[in-house]
């Protein structure tokens, strides 16, 4: 394994550079995936049949909590990567743990929100509107859930093996993934919730 | 067909029972054969766990050939059923299932994997690389595709095949109108295979962008590699749409959501849009690599540079962009208004321009060339005029107002077979003959190859040209029978004769494979066709590390220049080579995918959840695994190079 010392740890080997480019391309595919889900939602959001409409369903409080939690987590993982580049393993791990805890808080709030919806008689089967809404939110939520497990696995590896080119590479790629989920959430917040509540 | 709804094993169709028995007998004899010859270890070490791009490519092509046989039998049954008026070979339900599986298998489990197979074998060699960027992921891709194909193929004996057409339009494909598990199979097996394809797309983009030999700039890449690069961009952006569409289909059918429902705000037309937003780019995913294959073969056997290299690249990029903005031309008659139809009509006709540019480039490459009529070249030459017929009828269909006349008729069926068979099928057969000696070290027999070519080409026209006329006379597609008074009988009979001829052609092709394995003289040079690009610079069969030393590229067709000017492609001593290690995990994980998919088809929730967790366990194991591959020592490389007949 040839290590190029002039580059940050996560870019330092050929294999690492390939993986980072590959993940960027994967994120391109993810953008196509979420774009399709948004297109489905925009096509069907007025089709609420006998069920509730967006105005009736959406509440601002849980959505704001979710937004603040996720946006903050994106900031903390940025700090984590910064710490990693400075070679501070402990600081990096602390920021990653904070990120995952915030992500867990986001997920908890989202689950609470879904339970509320179901109490109001809006299940995934109620109408095309609720089907497309819950599929879009659910896909994002599933990504966050997967991220929590993935992030934990990486933390364990960093704790065991230290900051090597391999673990640094994984941590960096995970941070790309986490930022991406934040970007998707910003679109959900603006074009699903705010637009729906107007 | 009430009886189809409750059955787990389909036992009321003699034909299906016969197929079931033959599958069981075939599988048993395979197992017994492998055990008798003690080949399980070999199979596991050399093939199932392999991460070598050449072997993965060969496995893709092997599965594609089997699927060609399966899809071909479907086709023969369809043509047999419609050969005579009021024929009773198949009933309506069985006919519906067969045209559905024919379409799905030929596009997704034959054309795509054949192309992905060739791309696996050839692309890393053409750019002077030792493997793809992510060899382990490549193995995952293959096995996901393989289990997807397997899951789709067992549908006709366990539970019933999908019966709503390969495009599975709603509401026909909804639970209400298609109550068997057939369309669950459709959604889930394509989902699994599609995941594999998406990973292939990412893998090859990174490979081509990052792993080219030193000096090979983008504009010095062989045309086939260019076509693969563009195809993979399309894959990465089109397949997620299919992923979503299939997921929504599964949810509508199995979780009671309302996406494509007829009530509660659902919209059945949304399915058609999603399907074709993926489906039209898919057409170009199977045709652009074909263009790449023809470019390589035509310039090799005309002994000339490819004419208009830059315009070839530009026109492929143009086609790839246009491929995303033409999808609505598949359903002009669905009633989305004049404006929408006009826009899509124009974008569709625009595609004819870059395609026309390519046709002229090939013709001008042939112009004043020293043409040798080998088997791959014959397919390439036949492609040009036949594909042009397909293209011209395509422009006819592109005109929205005229399309109201052709829509859903046999004219359309004739059109897309005239595009896909000379386009994709001829190309993969030509590529198969062309690159075969590179992988196995001997050529397929030319005499048998040419015999198969003439059978296939003539029979193809006999089989499909009558369909143009039938379509114009008003025969609609997917009609399982018709009355004598329609007058469709004679032309349908002619088409059946052609279909049988095509079948014979493919049998000759397979026989050629058998004959050549036994008797064909072995090639020692690694360059039997006197060809142009880097894959021919190394030995044939290619050693597992591809190149002992990585070539240095200074111009397009570097190998050709090196031969003509007696230059060396490489310099310096042989160094130790880093290679990825084999792994059984992709195979085992795909097995978990298969099990989870199969349980999901039948809505067995608990086992589905258990097997899904197993998939994640495999992913976690991979995350914690530490595997940096291994090194091949200089002595070992030198020994292998000596055995293969000299340093390359």
Short mmCIF file of C-alpha atoms in Angstrom, two decimals, chain B residues 231-577:
data_model
loop_
_atom_site.label_atom_id
_atom_site.label_comp_id
_atom_site.label_asym_id
_atom_site.label_seq_id
_atom_site.Cartn_x
_atom_site.Cartn_y
_atom_site.Cartn_z
CA UNK B 231 -23.72 3.79 -20.55
CA UNK B 232 -22.73 3.69 -16.91
CA UNK B 233 -23.60 7.34 -16.43
CA UNK B 234 -27.07 6.44 -17.75
CA UNK B 235 -27.24 3.42 -15.43
CA UNK B 236 -26.39 5.49 -12.37
CA UNK B 237 -29.09 8.06 -13.06
CA UNK B 238 -31.80 5.82 -14.54
CA UNK B 239 -31.77 2.78 -12.24
CA UNK B 240 -32.76 4.62 -9.05
CA UNK B 241 -36.00 5.54 -10.80
CA UNK B 242 -36.68 1.85 -11.41
CA UNK B 243 -35.80 1.13 -7.78
CA UNK B 244 -38.47 3.59 -6.65
CA UNK B 245 -41.05 2.44 -9.20
CA UNK B 246 -40.65 -1.21 -8.20
CA UNK B 247 -40.74 -0.38 -4.50
CA UNK B 248 -43.99 1.53 -4.99
CA UNK B 249 -45.39 -1.39 -6.98
CA UNK B 250 -44.51 -3.80 -4.17
CA UNK B 251 -46.10 -1.47 -1.61
CA UNK B 252 -49.26 -1.02 -3.64
CA UNK B 253 -49.65 -4.74 -4.15
CA UNK B 254 -48.54 -5.96 -0.72
CA UNK B 255 -48.89 -3.11 1.78
CA UNK B 256 -52.09 -1.55 0.47
CA UNK B 257 -50.68 1.88 -0.40
CA UNK B 258 -52.52 4.01 -2.97
CA UNK B 259 -49.85 5.26 -5.40
CA UNK B 260 -51.29 3.76 -8.55
CA UNK B 261 -54.77 3.04 -7.22
CA UNK B 262 -57.95 4.07 -9.01
CA UNK B 263 -59.37 5.71 -5.87
CA UNK B 264 -58.16 7.69 -2.81
CA UNK B 265 -56.15 10.11 -4.94
CA UNK B 266 -53.94 7.53 -6.65
CA UNK B 267 -52.84 7.84 -10.28
CA UNK B 268 -52.29 4.82 -12.49
CA UNK B 269 -50.56 6.91 -15.18
CA UNK B 270 -47.79 7.70 -12.73
CA UNK B 271 -46.54 4.13 -13.13
CA UNK B 272 -46.25 4.48 -16.90
CA UNK B 273 -44.24 7.67 -16.42
CA UNK B 274 -41.90 6.23 -13.80
CA UNK B 275 -41.44 3.02 -15.75
CA UNK B 276 -40.44 4.79 -18.94
CA UNK B 277 -38.30 7.43 -17.25
CA UNK B 278 -36.15 4.43 -16.48
CA UNK B 279 -37.26 2.35 -19.47
CA UNK B 280 -36.22 4.65 -22.25
CA UNK B 281 -32.71 5.27 -20.97
CA UNK B 282 -32.59 1.49 -20.53
CA UNK B 283 -32.98 1.15 -24.29
CA UNK B 284 -29.81 3.19 -24.69
CA UNK B 285 -28.07 1.23 -21.95
CA UNK B 286 -28.34 -1.80 -24.22
CA UNK B 287 -27.70 0.00 -27.52
CA UNK B 288 -24.74 2.33 -26.79
CA UNK B 289 -22.32 -0.50 -25.86
CA UNK B 290 -23.46 -2.19 -29.06
CA UNK B 291 -22.37 0.90 -30.97
CA UNK B 292 -19.05 0.66 -29.17
CA UNK B 293 -18.62 -2.99 -30.13
CA UNK B 294 -19.37 -2.24 -33.79
CA UNK B 295 -16.92 0.65 -33.79
CA UNK B 296 -14.13 -1.64 -32.58
CA UNK B 297 -14.96 -4.45 -34.99
CA UNK B 298 -15.48 -2.28 -38.06
CA UNK B 299 -12.25 -0.36 -37.63
CA UNK B 300 -10.32 -3.58 -36.90
CA UNK B 301 -11.54 -5.44 -39.98
CA UNK B 302 -11.51 -2.45 -42.31
CA UNK B 303 -7.88 -1.95 -41.17
CA UNK B 304 -8.54 1.76 -40.74
CA UNK B 305 -8.88 4.30 -37.96
CA UNK B 306 -12.43 4.84 -36.85
CA UNK B 307 -13.74 7.70 -38.95
CA UNK B 308 -14.91 10.76 -36.97
CA UNK B 309 -13.78 9.71 -33.49
CA UNK B 310 -14.79 13.03 -31.91
CA UNK B 311 -18.19 13.11 -33.57
CA UNK B 312 -18.76 9.54 -32.34
CA UNK B 313 -18.13 10.67 -28.78
CA UNK B 314 -20.24 13.80 -29.12
CA UNK B 315 -23.14 11.90 -30.65
CA UNK B 316 -23.08 9.31 -27.86
CA UNK B 317 -23.14 12.05 -25.23
CA UNK B 318 -26.04 13.69 -27.10
CA UNK B 319 -27.93 10.40 -27.24
CA UNK B 320 -27.41 9.84 -23.53
CA UNK B 321 -28.83 13.28 -22.68
CA UNK B 322 -31.76 12.95 -25.09
CA UNK B 323 -32.52 9.48 -23.73
CA UNK B 324 -33.83 11.10 -20.53
CA UNK B 325 -36.27 13.46 -22.25
CA UNK B 326 -38.24 11.20 -24.59
CA UNK B 327 -40.04 8.84 -22.23
CA UNK B 328 -43.61 10.04 -22.91
CA UNK B 329 -43.43 8.83 -26.52
CA UNK B 330 -44.27 5.38 -25.20
CA UNK B 331 -47.81 6.51 -24.39
CA UNK B 332 -48.86 9.32 -26.72
CA UNK B 333 -52.36 7.86 -26.69
CA UNK B 334 -52.71 8.17 -22.93
CA UNK B 335 -54.11 11.65 -23.47
CA UNK B 336 -51.65 14.16 -22.07
CA UNK B 337 -52.47 16.84 -24.60
CA UNK B 338 -51.06 18.33 -27.78
CA UNK B 339 -48.29 20.37 -26.21
CA UNK B 340 -46.72 17.48 -24.29
CA UNK B 341 -46.99 15.15 -27.28
CA UNK B 342 -45.38 17.73 -29.59
CA UNK B 343 -42.42 18.28 -27.29
CA UNK B 344 -41.78 14.58 -26.89
CA UNK B 345 -42.27 14.05 -30.60
CA UNK B 346 -39.52 16.55 -31.38
CA UNK B 347 -37.06 15.25 -28.79
CA UNK B 348 -37.63 11.74 -30.09
CA UNK B 349 -36.98 12.69 -33.69
CA UNK B 350 -33.84 14.56 -32.59
CA UNK B 351 -32.26 11.27 -31.51
CA UNK B 352 -32.20 10.23 -35.16
CA UNK B 353 -29.59 12.93 -35.81
CA UNK B 354 -26.71 11.68 -33.63
CA UNK B 355 -27.61 8.11 -34.56
CA UNK B 356 -27.44 9.03 -38.23
CA UNK B 357 -24.03 10.62 -37.65
CA UNK B 358 -22.80 7.32 -36.26
CA UNK B 359 -24.14 5.34 -39.22
CA UNK B 360 -22.27 7.61 -41.64
CA UNK B 361 -19.11 7.35 -39.54
CA UNK B 362 -19.18 3.56 -39.82
CA UNK B 363 -19.83 3.75 -43.56
CA UNK B 364 -16.92 6.14 -44.01
CA UNK B 365 -14.70 3.91 -41.89
CA UNK B 366 -15.47 1.12 -44.36
CA UNK B 367 -14.84 3.40 -47.33
CA UNK B 368 -11.59 2.36 -49.07
CA UNK B 369 -10.83 -0.03 -46.25
CA UNK B 370 -9.22 -3.45 -46.73
CA UNK B 371 -12.22 -5.33 -45.46
CA UNK B 372 -11.91 -8.90 -44.23
CA UNK B 373 -15.22 -10.70 -43.90
CA UNK B 374 -14.88 -12.50 -40.60
CA UNK B 375 -17.90 -13.61 -38.56
CA UNK B 376 -17.90 -10.59 -36.23
CA UNK B 377 -17.51 -8.32 -39.25
CA UNK B 378 -20.45 -9.96 -41.04
CA UNK B 379 -22.72 -9.20 -38.10
CA UNK B 380 -21.46 -5.62 -38.04
CA UNK B 381 -22.06 -5.15 -41.74
CA UNK B 382 -25.56 -6.66 -41.58
CA UNK B 383 -26.34 -4.41 -38.64
CA UNK B 384 -26.05 -1.18 -40.63
CA UNK B 385 -28.89 -1.65 -43.17
CA UNK B 386 -31.20 -3.67 -40.87
CA UNK B 387 -30.82 -1.26 -37.98
CA UNK B 388 -31.56 1.60 -40.36
CA UNK B 389 -34.95 0.04 -41.14
CA UNK B 390 -35.58 -0.08 -37.40
CA UNK B 391 -34.48 3.53 -37.04
CA UNK B 392 -36.63 4.84 -39.88
CA UNK B 393 -39.74 3.08 -38.57
CA UNK B 394 -38.84 4.58 -35.21
CA UNK B 395 -39.09 8.07 -36.66
CA UNK B 396 -42.47 7.09 -38.12
CA UNK B 397 -43.61 6.08 -34.63
CA UNK B 398 -42.15 9.26 -33.16
CA UNK B 399 -44.77 11.39 -34.92
CA UNK B 400 -47.43 11.64 -32.25
CA UNK B 401 -50.41 12.07 -34.56
CA UNK B 402 -49.40 9.17 -36.79
CA UNK B 403 -48.67 7.07 -33.72
CA UNK B 404 -52.37 6.94 -32.90
CA UNK B 405 -52.52 4.63 -35.91
CA UNK B 406 -49.53 2.43 -35.05
CA UNK B 407 -49.83 2.41 -31.27
CA UNK B 408 -49.99 -1.06 -29.74
CA UNK B 409 -49.91 -2.80 -33.12
CA UNK B 410 -47.52 -5.40 -34.46
CA UNK B 411 -45.86 -2.51 -36.34
CA UNK B 412 -44.40 -1.40 -33.04
CA UNK B 413 -43.35 -4.95 -32.20
CA UNK B 414 -41.58 -5.20 -35.56
CA UNK B 415 -39.92 -1.81 -35.00
CA UNK B 416 -38.35 -2.55 -31.66
CA UNK B 417 -37.21 -6.01 -32.71
CA UNK B 418 -35.61 -4.39 -35.77
CA UNK B 419 -33.73 -2.09 -33.42
CA UNK B 420 -32.87 -4.47 -30.61
CA UNK B 421 -31.91 -7.58 -32.57
CA UNK B 422 -29.52 -6.12 -35.16
CA UNK B 423 -28.56 -3.48 -32.61
CA UNK B 424 -27.96 -5.35 -29.40
CA UNK B 425 -28.18 -9.06 -30.19
CA UNK B 426 -26.00 -8.97 -33.31
CA UNK B 427 -23.53 -6.78 -31.41
CA UNK B 428 -23.17 -9.12 -28.46
CA UNK B 429 -22.80 -12.12 -30.76
CA UNK B 430 -20.22 -10.23 -32.80
CA UNK B 431 -18.44 -9.19 -29.61
CA UNK B 432 -18.64 -12.76 -28.35
CA UNK B 433 -16.86 -14.07 -31.47
CA UNK B 434 -14.42 -11.15 -31.47
CA UNK B 435 -13.23 -11.32 -27.85
CA UNK B 436 -13.62 -15.08 -27.36
CA UNK B 437 -9.98 -15.82 -28.28
CA UNK B 438 -8.82 -13.16 -25.84
CA UNK B 439 -10.42 -15.00 -22.93
CA UNK B 440 -9.96 -18.62 -23.96
CA UNK B 441 -7.00 -18.56 -26.32
CA UNK B 442 -8.70 -19.95 -29.42
CA UNK B 443 -11.13 -18.71 -32.02
CA UNK B 444 -14.61 -20.01 -32.70
CA UNK B 445 -14.88 -21.86 -35.99
CA UNK B 446 -15.41 -19.41 -38.84
CA UNK B 447 -17.34 -21.77 -41.12
CA UNK B 448 -19.91 -22.61 -38.47
CA UNK B 449 -19.95 -18.99 -37.37
CA UNK B 450 -20.84 -17.82 -40.86
CA UNK B 451 -23.47 -20.52 -41.28
CA UNK B 452 -25.11 -19.35 -38.04
CA UNK B 453 -24.84 -15.75 -39.21
CA UNK B 454 -26.73 -16.41 -42.45
CA UNK B 455 -29.38 -18.45 -40.66
CA UNK B 456 -29.88 -15.76 -38.05
CA UNK B 457 -29.89 -12.77 -40.39
CA UNK B 458 -32.20 -14.20 -43.03
CA UNK B 459 -34.55 -15.80 -40.50
CA UNK B 460 -34.68 -12.59 -38.51
CA UNK B 461 -36.04 -10.72 -41.51
CA UNK B 462 -38.47 -13.52 -42.37
CA UNK B 463 -39.70 -13.51 -38.78
CA UNK B 464 -40.12 -9.79 -38.26
CA UNK B 465 -40.70 -8.06 -41.58
CA UNK B 466 -44.21 -9.56 -41.96
CA UNK B 467 -45.07 -8.00 -38.59
CA UNK B 468 -44.74 -4.50 -40.09
CA UNK B 469 -47.41 -5.39 -42.63
CA UNK B 470 -49.60 -7.14 -40.08
CA UNK B 471 -49.39 -4.06 -37.86
CA UNK B 472 -50.39 -1.73 -40.65
CA UNK B 473 -53.27 -4.11 -41.40
CA UNK B 474 -54.46 -3.61 -37.85
CA UNK B 475 -53.24 -6.61 -35.89
CA UNK B 476 -52.67 -5.49 -32.30
CA UNK B 477 -49.85 -6.80 -30.15
CA UNK B 478 -50.34 -9.24 -27.27
CA UNK B 479 -53.36 -10.80 -29.02
CA UNK B 480 -53.33 -14.49 -28.18
CA UNK B 481 -55.48 -15.51 -31.14
CA UNK B 482 -57.50 -14.14 -34.06
CA UNK B 483 -60.21 -15.33 -36.41
CA UNK B 484 -59.54 -16.58 -39.91
CA UNK B 485 -61.58 -13.78 -41.48
CA UNK B 486 -59.01 -11.19 -40.40
CA UNK B 487 -56.61 -12.60 -43.00
CA UNK B 488 -53.65 -12.44 -40.58
CA UNK B 489 -52.97 -16.15 -40.93
CA UNK B 490 -50.47 -16.46 -43.80
CA UNK B 491 -48.11 -13.69 -42.69
CA UNK B 492 -48.14 -15.01 -39.12
CA UNK B 493 -47.24 -18.45 -40.46
CA UNK B 494 -44.36 -16.92 -42.41
CA UNK B 495 -43.20 -15.19 -39.23
CA UNK B 496 -43.31 -18.52 -37.37
CA UNK B 497 -41.10 -20.09 -40.05
CA UNK B 498 -38.62 -17.26 -39.50
CA UNK B 499 -38.73 -17.79 -35.75
CA UNK B 500 -37.89 -21.48 -36.19
CA UNK B 501 -35.00 -20.46 -38.46
CA UNK B 502 -33.70 -18.10 -35.78
CA UNK B 503 -33.88 -20.96 -33.30
CA UNK B 504 -31.80 -23.16 -35.64
CA UNK B 505 -29.31 -20.32 -36.06
CA UNK B 506 -28.79 -20.07 -32.31
CA UNK B 507 -28.43 -23.86 -32.01
CA UNK B 508 -25.66 -23.72 -34.65
CA UNK B 509 -24.02 -20.97 -32.60
CA UNK B 510 -24.03 -23.14 -29.48
CA UNK B 511 -22.82 -26.15 -31.46
CA UNK B 512 -19.98 -23.98 -32.74
CA UNK B 513 -19.01 -23.31 -29.14
CA UNK B 514 -18.88 -27.06 -28.45
CA UNK B 515 -17.02 -27.84 -31.68
CA UNK B 516 -14.45 -25.10 -31.18
CA UNK B 517 -13.73 -26.08 -27.57
CA UNK B 518 -12.87 -29.55 -28.82
CA UNK B 519 -11.14 -28.96 -32.15
CA UNK B 520 -10.25 -25.33 -32.72
CA UNK B 521 -6.48 -24.69 -33.06
CA UNK B 522 -4.98 -22.78 -30.12
CA UNK B 523 -3.71 -19.29 -30.75
CA UNK B 524 -0.26 -18.40 -29.42
CA UNK B 525 -0.01 -14.73 -30.22
CA UNK B 526 -2.76 -13.17 -28.12
CA UNK B 527 -3.68 -11.07 -31.16
CA UNK B 528 -5.45 -13.34 -33.65
CA UNK B 529 -7.33 -10.58 -35.52
CA UNK B 530 -4.38 -8.17 -35.88
CA UNK B 531 -6.39 -5.68 -33.83
CA UNK B 532 -5.84 -2.22 -32.46
CA UNK B 533 -6.53 -1.63 -28.78
CA UNK B 534 -4.67 -2.55 -25.59
CA UNK B 535 -6.55 -5.74 -24.71
CA UNK B 536 -4.77 -7.45 -27.60
CA UNK B 537 -1.34 -6.41 -26.31
CA UNK B 538 -1.31 -8.98 -23.51
CA UNK B 539 -1.43 -12.77 -23.75
CA UNK B 540 -4.48 -14.77 -24.74
CA UNK B 541 -5.78 -16.31 -22.50
CA UNK B 542 -5.08 -13.34 -20.30
CA UNK B 543 -3.11 -14.03 -17.08
CA UNK B 544 -5.08 -13.14 -13.96
CA UNK B 545 -3.09 -9.93 -13.40
CA UNK B 546 -3.78 -8.81 -17.03
CA UNK B 547 -0.50 -6.96 -17.67
CA UNK B 548 2.87 -7.86 -16.20
CA UNK B 549 3.84 -4.24 -16.69
CA UNK B 550 1.34 -1.42 -17.15
CA UNK B 551 1.52 -0.08 -20.71
CA UNK B 552 2.38 3.52 -21.52
CA UNK B 553 -0.06 5.09 -23.98
CA UNK B 554 0.77 8.01 -26.26
CA UNK B 555 -1.94 7.93 -28.91
CA UNK B 556 -5.29 6.46 -29.85
CA UNK B 557 -4.99 2.75 -30.83
CA UNK B 558 -1.67 2.57 -29.02
CA UNK B 559 -1.20 -1.14 -29.67
CA UNK B 560 -1.71 -0.69 -33.42
CA UNK B 561 0.89 2.08 -33.51
CA UNK B 562 3.29 0.01 -31.46
CA UNK B 563 2.94 -2.85 -33.97
CA UNK B 564 3.29 -0.64 -37.04
CA UNK B 565 6.25 1.33 -35.76
CA UNK B 566 7.92 -1.47 -33.82
CA UNK B 567 7.69 0.40 -30.54
CA UNK B 568 7.49 -1.01 -27.02
CA UNK B 569 4.38 -0.33 -24.97
CA UNK B 570 6.16 -0.83 -21.67
CA UNK B 571 9.57 -0.28 -20.16
CA UNK B 572 11.29 -0.92 -16.87
CA UNK B 573 11.51 -4.09 -14.78
CA UNK B 574 8.59 -6.22 -13.63
CA UNK B 575 7.44 -5.24 -10.14
CA UNK B 576 5.42 -7.18 -7.62
CA UNK B 577 1.70 -6.99 -8.33
#
